[in-house]
XYZ file of N, CA and C in Angstrom:
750
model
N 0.831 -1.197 0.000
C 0.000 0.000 0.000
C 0.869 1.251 0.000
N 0.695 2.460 -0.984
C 0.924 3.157 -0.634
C 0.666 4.657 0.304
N 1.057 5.488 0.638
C 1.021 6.523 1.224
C 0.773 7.158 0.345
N 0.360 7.908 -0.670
C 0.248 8.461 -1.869
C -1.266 9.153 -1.900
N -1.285 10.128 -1.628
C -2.713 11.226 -2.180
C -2.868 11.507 -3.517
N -4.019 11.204 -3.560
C -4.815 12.493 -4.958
C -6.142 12.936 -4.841
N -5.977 14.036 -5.300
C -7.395 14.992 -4.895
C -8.096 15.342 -6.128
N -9.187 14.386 -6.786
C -9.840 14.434 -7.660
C -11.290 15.228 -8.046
N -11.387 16.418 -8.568
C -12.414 17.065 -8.723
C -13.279 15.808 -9.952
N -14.572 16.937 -9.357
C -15.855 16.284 -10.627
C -15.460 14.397 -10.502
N -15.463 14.255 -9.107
C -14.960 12.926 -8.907
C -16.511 12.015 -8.064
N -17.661 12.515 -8.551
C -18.700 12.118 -8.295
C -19.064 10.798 -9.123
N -18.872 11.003 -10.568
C -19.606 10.260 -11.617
C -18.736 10.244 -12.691
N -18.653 9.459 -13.525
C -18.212 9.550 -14.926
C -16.670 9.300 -14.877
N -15.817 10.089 -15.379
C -14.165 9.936 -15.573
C -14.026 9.893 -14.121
N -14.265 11.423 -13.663
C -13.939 11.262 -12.071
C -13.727 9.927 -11.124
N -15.030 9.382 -11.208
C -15.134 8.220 -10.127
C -14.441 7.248 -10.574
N -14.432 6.618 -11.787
C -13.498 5.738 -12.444
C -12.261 5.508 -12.018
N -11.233 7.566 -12.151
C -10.155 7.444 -11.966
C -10.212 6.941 -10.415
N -10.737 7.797 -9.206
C -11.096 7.709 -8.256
C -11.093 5.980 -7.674
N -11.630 5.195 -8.548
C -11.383 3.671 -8.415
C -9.925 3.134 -8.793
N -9.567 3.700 -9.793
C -8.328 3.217 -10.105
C -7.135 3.664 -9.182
N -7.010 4.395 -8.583
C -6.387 5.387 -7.572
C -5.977 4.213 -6.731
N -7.594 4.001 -6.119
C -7.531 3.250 -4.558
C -7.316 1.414 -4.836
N -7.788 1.505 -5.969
C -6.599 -0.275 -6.398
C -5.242 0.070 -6.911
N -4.427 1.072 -7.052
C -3.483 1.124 -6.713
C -2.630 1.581 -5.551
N -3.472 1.427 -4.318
C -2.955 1.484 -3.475
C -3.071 3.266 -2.206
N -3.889 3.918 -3.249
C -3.797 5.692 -3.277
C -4.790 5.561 -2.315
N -4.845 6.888 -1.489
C -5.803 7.415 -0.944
C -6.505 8.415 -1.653
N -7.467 8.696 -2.015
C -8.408 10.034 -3.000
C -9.631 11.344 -2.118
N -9.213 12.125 -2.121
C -9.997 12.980 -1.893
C -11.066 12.825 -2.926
N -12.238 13.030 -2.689
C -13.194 12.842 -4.027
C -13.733 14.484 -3.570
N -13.827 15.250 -5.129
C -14.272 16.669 -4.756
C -15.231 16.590 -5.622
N -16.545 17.297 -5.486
C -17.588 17.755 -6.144
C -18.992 18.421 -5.513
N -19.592 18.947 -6.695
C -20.525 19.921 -5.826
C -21.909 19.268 -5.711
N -22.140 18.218 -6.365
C -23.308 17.484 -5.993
C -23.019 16.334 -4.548
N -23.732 17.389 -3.595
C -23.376 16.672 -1.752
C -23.914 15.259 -1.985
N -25.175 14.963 -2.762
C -25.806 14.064 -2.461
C -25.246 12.564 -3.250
N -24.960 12.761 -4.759
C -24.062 12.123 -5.491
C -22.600 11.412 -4.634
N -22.050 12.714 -4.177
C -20.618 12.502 -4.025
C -20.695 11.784 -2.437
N -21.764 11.799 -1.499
C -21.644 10.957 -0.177
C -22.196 9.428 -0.490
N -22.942 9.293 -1.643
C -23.393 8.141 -1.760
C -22.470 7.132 -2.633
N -21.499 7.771 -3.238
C -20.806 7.427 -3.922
C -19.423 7.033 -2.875
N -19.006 8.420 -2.446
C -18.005 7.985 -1.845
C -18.319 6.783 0.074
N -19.263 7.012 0.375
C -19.902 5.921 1.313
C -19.559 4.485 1.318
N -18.770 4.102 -0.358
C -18.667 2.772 -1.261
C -17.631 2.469 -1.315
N -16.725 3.033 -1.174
C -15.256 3.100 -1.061
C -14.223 3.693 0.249
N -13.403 2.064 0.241
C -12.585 2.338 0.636
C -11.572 3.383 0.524
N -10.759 4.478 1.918
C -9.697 4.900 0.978
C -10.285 6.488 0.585
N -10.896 6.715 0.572
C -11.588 7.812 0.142
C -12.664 8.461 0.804
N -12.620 9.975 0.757
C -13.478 10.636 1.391
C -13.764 12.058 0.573
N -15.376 12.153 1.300
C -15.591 13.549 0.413
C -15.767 15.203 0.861
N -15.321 15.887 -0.249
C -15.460 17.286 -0.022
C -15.927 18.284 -0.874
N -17.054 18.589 -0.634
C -18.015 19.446 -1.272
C -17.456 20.815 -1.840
N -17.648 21.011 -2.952
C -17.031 22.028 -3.260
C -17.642 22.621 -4.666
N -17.596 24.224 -5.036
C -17.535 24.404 -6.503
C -16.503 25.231 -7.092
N -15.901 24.456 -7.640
C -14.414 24.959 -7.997
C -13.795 25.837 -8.392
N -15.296 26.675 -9.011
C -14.874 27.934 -9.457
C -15.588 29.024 -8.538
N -15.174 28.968 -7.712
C -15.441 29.903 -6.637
C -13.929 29.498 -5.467
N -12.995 30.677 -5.799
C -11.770 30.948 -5.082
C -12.072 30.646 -3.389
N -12.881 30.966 -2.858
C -13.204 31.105 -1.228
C -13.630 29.355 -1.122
N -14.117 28.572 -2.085
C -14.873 26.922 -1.568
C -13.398 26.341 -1.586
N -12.577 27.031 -2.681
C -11.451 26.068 -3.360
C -10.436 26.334 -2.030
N -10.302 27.471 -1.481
C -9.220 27.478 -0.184
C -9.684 26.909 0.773
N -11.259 27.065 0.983
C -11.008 25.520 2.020
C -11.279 24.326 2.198
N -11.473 24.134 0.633
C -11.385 22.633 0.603
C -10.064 21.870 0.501
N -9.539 22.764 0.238
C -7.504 22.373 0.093
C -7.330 22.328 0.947
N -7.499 23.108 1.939
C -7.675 23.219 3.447
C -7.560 22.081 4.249
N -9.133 21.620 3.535
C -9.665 20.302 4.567
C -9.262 19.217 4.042
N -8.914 18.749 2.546
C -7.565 18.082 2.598
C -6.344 17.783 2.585
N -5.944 18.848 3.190
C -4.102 18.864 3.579
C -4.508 18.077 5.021
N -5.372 18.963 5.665
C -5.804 18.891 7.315
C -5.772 17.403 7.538
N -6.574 16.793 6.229
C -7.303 15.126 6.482
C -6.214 14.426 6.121
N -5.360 14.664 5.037
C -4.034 13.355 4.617
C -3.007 13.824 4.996
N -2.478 14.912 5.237
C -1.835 15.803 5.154
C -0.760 16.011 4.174
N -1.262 15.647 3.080
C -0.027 15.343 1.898
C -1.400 15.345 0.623
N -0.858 15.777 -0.049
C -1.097 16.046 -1.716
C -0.156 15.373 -3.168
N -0.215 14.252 -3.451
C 0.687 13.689 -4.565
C 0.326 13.897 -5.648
N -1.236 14.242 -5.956
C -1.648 14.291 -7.410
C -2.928 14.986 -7.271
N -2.997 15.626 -8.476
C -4.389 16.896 -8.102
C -5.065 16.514 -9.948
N -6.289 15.949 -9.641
C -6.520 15.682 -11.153
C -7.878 16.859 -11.438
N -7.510 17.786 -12.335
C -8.500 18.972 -12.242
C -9.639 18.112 -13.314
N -10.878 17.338 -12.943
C -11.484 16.602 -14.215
C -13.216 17.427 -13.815
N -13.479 18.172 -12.911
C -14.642 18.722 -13.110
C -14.974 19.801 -14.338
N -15.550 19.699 -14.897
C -16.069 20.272 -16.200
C -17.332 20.144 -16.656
N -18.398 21.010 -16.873
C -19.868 21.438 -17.582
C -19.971 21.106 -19.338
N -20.779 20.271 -19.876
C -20.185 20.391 -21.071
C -21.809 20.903 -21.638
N -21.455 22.147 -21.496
C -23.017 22.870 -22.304
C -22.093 23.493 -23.500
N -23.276 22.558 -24.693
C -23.288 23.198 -26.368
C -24.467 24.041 -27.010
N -23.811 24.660 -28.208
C -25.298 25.307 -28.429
C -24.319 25.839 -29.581
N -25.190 26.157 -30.332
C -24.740 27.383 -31.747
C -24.497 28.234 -31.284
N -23.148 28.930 -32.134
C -22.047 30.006 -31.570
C -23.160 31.311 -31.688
N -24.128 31.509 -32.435
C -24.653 32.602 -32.494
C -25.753 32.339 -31.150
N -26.019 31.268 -30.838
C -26.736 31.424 -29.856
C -26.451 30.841 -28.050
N -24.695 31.292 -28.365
C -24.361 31.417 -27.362
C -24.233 33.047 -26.514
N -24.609 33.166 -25.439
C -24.695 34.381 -24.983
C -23.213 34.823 -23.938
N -23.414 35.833 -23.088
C -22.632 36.040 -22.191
C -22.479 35.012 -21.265
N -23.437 34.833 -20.789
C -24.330 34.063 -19.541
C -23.503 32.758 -19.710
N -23.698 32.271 -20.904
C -23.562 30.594 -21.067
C -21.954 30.112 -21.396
N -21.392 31.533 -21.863
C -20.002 31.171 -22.205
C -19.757 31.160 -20.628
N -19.624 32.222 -19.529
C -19.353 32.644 -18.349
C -19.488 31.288 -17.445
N -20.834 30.115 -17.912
C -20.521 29.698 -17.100
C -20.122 27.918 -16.992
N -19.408 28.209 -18.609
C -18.834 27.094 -18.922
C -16.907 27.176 -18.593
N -17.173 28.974 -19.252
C -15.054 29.487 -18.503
C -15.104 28.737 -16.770
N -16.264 29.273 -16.333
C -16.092 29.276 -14.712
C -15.589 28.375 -14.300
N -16.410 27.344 -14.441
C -15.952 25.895 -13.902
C -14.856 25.014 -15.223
N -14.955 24.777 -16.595
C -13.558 24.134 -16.895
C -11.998 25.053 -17.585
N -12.200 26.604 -17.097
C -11.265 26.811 -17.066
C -10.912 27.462 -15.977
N -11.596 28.165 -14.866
C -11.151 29.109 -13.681
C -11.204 28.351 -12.806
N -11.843 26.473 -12.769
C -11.564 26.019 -11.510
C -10.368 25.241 -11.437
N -10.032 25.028 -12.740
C -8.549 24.259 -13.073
C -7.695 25.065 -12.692
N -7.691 26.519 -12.916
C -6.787 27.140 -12.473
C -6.964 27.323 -10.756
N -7.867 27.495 -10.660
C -8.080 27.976 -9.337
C -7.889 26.793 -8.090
N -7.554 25.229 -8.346
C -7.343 24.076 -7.469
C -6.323 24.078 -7.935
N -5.827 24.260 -9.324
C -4.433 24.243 -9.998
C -3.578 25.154 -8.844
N -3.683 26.474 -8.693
C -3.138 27.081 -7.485
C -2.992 27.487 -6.363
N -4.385 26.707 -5.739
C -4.244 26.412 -4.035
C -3.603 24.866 -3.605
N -3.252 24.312 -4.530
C -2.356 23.318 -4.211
C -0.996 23.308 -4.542
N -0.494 24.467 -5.739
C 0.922 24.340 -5.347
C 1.735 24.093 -4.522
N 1.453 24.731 -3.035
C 2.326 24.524 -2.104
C 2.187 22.975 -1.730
N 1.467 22.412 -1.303
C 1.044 21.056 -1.385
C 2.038 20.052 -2.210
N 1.746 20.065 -3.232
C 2.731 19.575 -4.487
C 4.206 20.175 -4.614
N 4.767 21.070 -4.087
C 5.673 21.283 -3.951
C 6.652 20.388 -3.176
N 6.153 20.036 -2.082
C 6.077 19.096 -0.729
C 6.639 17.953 -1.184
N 6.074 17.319 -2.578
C 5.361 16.250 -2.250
C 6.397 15.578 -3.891
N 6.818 16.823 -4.689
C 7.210 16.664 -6.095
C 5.924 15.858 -7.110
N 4.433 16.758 -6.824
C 3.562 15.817 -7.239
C 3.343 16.011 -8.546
N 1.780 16.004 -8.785
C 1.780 15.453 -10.309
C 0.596 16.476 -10.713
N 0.403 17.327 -11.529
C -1.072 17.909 -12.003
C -1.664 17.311 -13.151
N -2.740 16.434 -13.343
C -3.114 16.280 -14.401
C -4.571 17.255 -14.659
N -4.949 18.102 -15.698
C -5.951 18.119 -15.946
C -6.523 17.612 -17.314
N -7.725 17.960 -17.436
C -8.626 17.036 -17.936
C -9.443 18.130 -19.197
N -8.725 18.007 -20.312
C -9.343 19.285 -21.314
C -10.152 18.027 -22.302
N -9.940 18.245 -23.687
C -10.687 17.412 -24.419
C -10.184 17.239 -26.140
N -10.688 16.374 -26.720
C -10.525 16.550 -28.133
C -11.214 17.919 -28.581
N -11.780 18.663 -27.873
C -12.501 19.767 -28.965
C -11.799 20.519 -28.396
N -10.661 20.491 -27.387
C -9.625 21.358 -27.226
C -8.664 21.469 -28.538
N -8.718 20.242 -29.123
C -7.525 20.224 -29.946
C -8.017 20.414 -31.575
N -9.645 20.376 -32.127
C -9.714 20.568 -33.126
C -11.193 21.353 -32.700
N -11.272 21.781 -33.956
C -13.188 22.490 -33.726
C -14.146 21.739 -33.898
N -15.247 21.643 -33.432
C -15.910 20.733 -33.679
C -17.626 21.572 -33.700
N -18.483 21.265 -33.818
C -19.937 21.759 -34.280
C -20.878 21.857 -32.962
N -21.106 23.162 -32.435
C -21.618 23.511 -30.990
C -20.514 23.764 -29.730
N -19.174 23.870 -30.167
C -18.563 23.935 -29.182
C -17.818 25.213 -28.864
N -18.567 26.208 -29.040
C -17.558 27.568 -28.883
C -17.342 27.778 -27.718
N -17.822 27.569 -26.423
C -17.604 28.402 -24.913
C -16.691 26.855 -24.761
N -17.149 25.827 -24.636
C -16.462 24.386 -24.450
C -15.521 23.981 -25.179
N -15.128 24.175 -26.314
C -14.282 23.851 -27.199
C -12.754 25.070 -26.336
N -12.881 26.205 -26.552
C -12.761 27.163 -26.300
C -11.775 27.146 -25.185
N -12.806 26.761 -23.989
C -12.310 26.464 -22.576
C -11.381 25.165 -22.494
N -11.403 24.264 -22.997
C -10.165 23.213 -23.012
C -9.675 23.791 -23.883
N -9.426 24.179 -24.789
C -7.898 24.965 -25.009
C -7.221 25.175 -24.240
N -7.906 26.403 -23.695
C -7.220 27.070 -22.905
C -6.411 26.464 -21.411
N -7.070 25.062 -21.462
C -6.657 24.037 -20.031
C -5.479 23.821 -21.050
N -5.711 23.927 -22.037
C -4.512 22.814 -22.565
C -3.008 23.885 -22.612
N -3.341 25.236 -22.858
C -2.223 25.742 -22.871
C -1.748 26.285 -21.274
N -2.776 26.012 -20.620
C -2.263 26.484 -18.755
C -1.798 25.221 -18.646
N -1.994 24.467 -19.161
C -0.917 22.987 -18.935
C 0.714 23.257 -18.919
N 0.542 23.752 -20.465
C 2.024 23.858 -21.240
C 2.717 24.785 -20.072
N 2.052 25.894 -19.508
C 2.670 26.937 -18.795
C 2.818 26.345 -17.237
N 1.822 25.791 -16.802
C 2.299 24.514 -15.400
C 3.155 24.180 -15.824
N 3.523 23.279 -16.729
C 5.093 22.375 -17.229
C 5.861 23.621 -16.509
N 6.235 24.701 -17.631
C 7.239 25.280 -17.612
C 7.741 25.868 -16.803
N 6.848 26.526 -15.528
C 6.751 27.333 -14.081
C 7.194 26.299 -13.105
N 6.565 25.415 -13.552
C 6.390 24.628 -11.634
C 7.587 23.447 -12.303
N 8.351 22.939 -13.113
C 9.033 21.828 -12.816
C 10.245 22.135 -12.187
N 10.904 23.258 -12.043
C 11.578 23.571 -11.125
C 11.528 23.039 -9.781
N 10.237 22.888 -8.824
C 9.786 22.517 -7.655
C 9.810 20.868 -7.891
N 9.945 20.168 -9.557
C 10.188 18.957 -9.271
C 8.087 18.718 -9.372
N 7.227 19.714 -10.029
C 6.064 19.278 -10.227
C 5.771 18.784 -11.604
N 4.952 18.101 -11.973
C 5.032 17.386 -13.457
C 3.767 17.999 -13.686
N 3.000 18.379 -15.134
C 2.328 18.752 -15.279
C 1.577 18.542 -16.414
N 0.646 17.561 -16.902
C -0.297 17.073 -18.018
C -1.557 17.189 -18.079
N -1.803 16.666 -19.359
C -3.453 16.945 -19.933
C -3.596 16.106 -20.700
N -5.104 15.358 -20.099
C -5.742 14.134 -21.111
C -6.623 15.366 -21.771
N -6.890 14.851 -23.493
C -7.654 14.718 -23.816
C -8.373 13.907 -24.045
N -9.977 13.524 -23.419
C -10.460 12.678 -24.599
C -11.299 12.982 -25.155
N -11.659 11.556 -26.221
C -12.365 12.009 -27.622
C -13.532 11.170 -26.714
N -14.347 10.812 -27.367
C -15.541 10.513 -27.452
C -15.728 8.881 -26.195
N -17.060 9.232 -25.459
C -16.292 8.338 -24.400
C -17.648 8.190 -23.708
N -17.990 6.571 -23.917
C -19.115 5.943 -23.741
C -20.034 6.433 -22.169
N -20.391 7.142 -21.463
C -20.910 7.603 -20.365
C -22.028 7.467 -20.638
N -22.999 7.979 -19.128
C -24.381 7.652 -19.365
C -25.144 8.712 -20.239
N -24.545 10.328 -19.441
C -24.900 11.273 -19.964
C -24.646 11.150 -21.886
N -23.364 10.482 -21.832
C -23.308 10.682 -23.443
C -24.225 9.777 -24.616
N -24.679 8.872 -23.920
C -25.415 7.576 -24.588
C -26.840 8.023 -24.291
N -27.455 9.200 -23.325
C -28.369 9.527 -22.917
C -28.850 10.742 -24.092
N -27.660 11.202 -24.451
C -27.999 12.541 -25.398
C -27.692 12.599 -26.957
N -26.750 10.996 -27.197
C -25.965 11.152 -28.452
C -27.054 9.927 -29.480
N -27.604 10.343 -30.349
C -28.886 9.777 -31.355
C -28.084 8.534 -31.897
N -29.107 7.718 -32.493
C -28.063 6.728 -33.265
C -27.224 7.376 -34.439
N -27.751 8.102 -35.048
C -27.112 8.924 -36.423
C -25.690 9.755 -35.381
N -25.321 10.242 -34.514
C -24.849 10.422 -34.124
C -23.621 9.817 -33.736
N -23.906 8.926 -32.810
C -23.073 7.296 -33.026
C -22.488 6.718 -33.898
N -23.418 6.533 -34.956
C -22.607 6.112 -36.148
C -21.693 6.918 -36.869
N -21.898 8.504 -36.740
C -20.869 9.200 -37.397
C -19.616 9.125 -36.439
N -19.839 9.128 -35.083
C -18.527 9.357 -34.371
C -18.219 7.812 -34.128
N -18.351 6.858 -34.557
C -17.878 5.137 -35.422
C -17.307 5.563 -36.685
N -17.808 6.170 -37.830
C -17.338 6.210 -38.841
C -15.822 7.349 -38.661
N -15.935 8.181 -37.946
C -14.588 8.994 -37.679
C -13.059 8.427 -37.141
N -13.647 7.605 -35.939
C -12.884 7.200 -35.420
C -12.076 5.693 -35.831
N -10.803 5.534 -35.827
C -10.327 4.371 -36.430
C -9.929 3.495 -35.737
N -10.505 3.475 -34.429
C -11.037 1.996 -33.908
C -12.349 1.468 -33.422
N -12.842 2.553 -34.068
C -14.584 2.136 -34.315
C -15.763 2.553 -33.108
N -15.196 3.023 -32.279
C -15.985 2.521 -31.082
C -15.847 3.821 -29.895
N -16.437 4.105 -29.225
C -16.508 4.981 -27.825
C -15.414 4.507 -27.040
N -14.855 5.746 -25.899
C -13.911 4.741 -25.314
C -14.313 4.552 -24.273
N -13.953 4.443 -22.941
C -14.631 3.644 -21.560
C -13.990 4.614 -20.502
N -14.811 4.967 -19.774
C -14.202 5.663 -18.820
C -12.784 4.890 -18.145
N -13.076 4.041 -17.971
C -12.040 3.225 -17.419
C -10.339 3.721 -18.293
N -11.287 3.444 -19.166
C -9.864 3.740 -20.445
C -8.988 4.857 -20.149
N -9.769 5.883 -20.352
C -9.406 7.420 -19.606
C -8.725 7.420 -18.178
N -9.375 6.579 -17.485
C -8.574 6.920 -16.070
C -6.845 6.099 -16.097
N -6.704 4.935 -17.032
C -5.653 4.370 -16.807
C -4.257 5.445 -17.495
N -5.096 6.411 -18.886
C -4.274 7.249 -18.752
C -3.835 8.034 -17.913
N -5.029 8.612 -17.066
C -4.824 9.896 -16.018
C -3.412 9.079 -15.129
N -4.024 8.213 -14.208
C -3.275 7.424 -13.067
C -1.686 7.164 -13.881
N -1.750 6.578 -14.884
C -0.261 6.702 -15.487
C 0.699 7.888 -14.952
N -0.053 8.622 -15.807
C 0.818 10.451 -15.984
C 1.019 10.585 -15.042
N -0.027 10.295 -13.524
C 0.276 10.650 -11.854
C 1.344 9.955 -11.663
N 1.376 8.931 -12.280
C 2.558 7.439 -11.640
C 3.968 7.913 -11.610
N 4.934 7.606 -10.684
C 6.182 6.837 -10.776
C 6.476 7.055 -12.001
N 5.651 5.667 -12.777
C 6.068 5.118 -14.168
C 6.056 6.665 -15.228
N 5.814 7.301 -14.808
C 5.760 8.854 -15.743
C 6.723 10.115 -15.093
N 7.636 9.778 -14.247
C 8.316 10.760 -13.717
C 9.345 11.504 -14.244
N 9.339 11.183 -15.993
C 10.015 12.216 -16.934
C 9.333 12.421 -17.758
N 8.342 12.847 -17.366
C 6.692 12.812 -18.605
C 6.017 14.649 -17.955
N 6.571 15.281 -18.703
C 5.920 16.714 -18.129
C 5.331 17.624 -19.342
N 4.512 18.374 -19.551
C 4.243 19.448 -20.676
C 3.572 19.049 -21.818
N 2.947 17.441 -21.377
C 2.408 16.694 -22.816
C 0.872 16.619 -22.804
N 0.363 16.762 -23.694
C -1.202 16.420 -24.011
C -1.385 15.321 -25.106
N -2.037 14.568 -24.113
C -2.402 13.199 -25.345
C -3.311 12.887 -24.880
N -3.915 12.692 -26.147
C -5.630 12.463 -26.584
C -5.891 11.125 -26.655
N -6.570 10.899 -25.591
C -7.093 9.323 -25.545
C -8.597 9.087 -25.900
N -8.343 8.703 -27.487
C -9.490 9.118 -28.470
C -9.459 8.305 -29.788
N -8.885 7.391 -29.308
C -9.392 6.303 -30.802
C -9.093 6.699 -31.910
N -7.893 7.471 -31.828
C -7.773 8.318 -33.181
C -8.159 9.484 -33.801
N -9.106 9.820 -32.841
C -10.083 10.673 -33.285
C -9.637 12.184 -34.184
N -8.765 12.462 -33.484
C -7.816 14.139 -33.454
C -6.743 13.828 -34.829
N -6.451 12.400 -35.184
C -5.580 12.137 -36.148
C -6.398 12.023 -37.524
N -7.536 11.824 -37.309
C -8.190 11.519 -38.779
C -9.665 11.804 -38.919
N -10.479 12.393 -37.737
C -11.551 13.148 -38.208
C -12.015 14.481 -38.487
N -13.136 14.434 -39.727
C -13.202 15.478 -40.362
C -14.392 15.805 -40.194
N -15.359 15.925 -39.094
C -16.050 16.343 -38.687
C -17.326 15.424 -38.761
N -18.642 16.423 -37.958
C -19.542 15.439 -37.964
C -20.795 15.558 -38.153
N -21.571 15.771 -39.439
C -22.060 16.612 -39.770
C -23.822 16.124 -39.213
N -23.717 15.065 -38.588
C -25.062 14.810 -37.962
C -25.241 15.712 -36.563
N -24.194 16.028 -36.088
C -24.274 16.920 -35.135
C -25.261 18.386 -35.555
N -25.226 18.543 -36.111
C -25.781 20.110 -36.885
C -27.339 20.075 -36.516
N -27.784 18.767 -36.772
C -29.299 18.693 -36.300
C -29.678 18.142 -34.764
C-alpha cells in the first residue's frame, strides 16, 4: 500500500469516479471533490480509501477551504486531477454572455483555481497535475464555442504549469479525450450520431471511462516521472483523422 494522495475534482460520476477507483486499487488514498453533496456521499460511502469534499471549484473562497480540509485530512497532496467540467453546447450565435461565463467558470477558472491552491502542497510532495481538457480542445468541432474554447485554454495552462512549476520537481499534463461511452453521453448522443462518431474514429468505437482513467493514473505514476508538458488524446484516433460530424448540426 501506498502513502500516496490524490485529490480528484468532478470525482462524483463519470471519468472522475473511475479514476477515483483506479487510484484506490493502486494502493492511493483520494480525496473525491464535487458539488453534488448528495451524489458525491453516496458514492463515496462505497469506497474504501476515500473521502468527500463538497465544493464548486470555481469559486476561489470553496477552493481554499477545501484544500484546506484536505491537507488537514491526509496531510499530503501527490496528485491533483483537475477533471470537473460542464459540457453545455449550443450554436455560436446562440451562445450568450451568460452561457459562455458559465462554462469558462468551472472548466477553465476552476482548473486554475485548485491548480493554485495546491501548489504549495505539491511542492512538498514533487507531485503530479493532471488536468482534464478534451478533443474539442484540440480541433473544432460543431456547438462547441464556450467548451471547445475552454479546453484549449486548459490545454495551454498545462504547457505553462510544465514550464513554471518543474523547477519545484512538479510534473504537469493533460488528457484529452475524444468521445467516451458515459451515461450522460449515450443519454444525449442519437443513433445517427453514433454512427458518425464510429465512422470517424479508427477503432470504431466509444472509449470507456475506465480507459481514460488508466491514462490519467499513469501520468500521476512513478512510471511517468520524466513525462511533463504533454497532451495526449485518448481518443481512438479521433484528433488524427476526423473530419467532422455533420449529424451533429441537427
Amino acid at each position: 500500500m501506498s502513502d500516496k494522495v490524490a485529490l480528484v475534482t468532478g470525482a462524483a460520476r463519470g471519468i472522475g469516479l473511475a479514476t477515483t477507483q483506479l487510484f484506490i486499487e493502486m494502493g492511493w488514498r483520494v480525496a473525491m471533490v464535487d458539488q453534488d453533496a448528495d451524489e458525491l456521499g453516496t458514492v463515496a460511502a462505497g469506497l474504501n480509501d476515500a473521502s468527500p469534499f463538497v465544493c464548486d471549484v470555481s469559486s476561489p473562497d470553496d477552493v481554499d477551504a477545501m484544500v484546506s480540509d484536505v491537507t488537514r485530512t491526509f496531510g499530503r497532496i501527490d496528485a491533483v486531477v483537475n477533471n470537473a467540467g460542464v459540457a453545455d453546447f449550443g450554436p455560436i450565435e446562440e451562445t450568450d454572455f451568460a452561457r459562455w461565463r458559465r462554462v469558462m467558470d468551472t472548466n477553465l477558472d476552476g482548473v486554475f483555481l485548485v491548480s493554485q491552491a495546491t501548489i504549495p502542497a505539491l511542492r512538498e510532495t514533487k507531485g503530479a497535475l493532471l488536468n482534464i481538457a478534451s478533443i474539442s480542445g484540440l480541433r473544432a468541432s460543431t456547438l462547441r464555442v464556450a467548451y471547445g474554447t475552454s479546453k484549449a485554454a486548459v490545454i495551454q495552462l498545462t504547457k505553462q504549469q510544465a514550464a513554471e512549476l518543474g523547477e519545484y520537481g512538479i510534473r504537469a499534463n493533460c488528457v484529452c479525450p475524444g468521445p467516451v461511452r458515459t451515461k450522460l453521453a449515450m443519454a444525449v448522443h442519437s443513433p445517427e450520431i453514433i454512427a458518425a462518431y464510429h465512422d470517424a474514429l479508427p477503432l470504431n468505437r466509444y472509449g470507456t471511462e475506465r480507459e481514460i482513467a488508466e491514462v490519467i493514473t499513469f501520468l500521476c505514476s512513478e512510471k511517468a516521472s520524466f513525462v511533463t508538458g504533454q497532451i495526449v488524446a485518448a481518443d481512438g484516433g479521433f484528433e488524427s483523422t476526423g473530419v467532422g460530424l455533420p449529424a451533429l448540426r441537427d
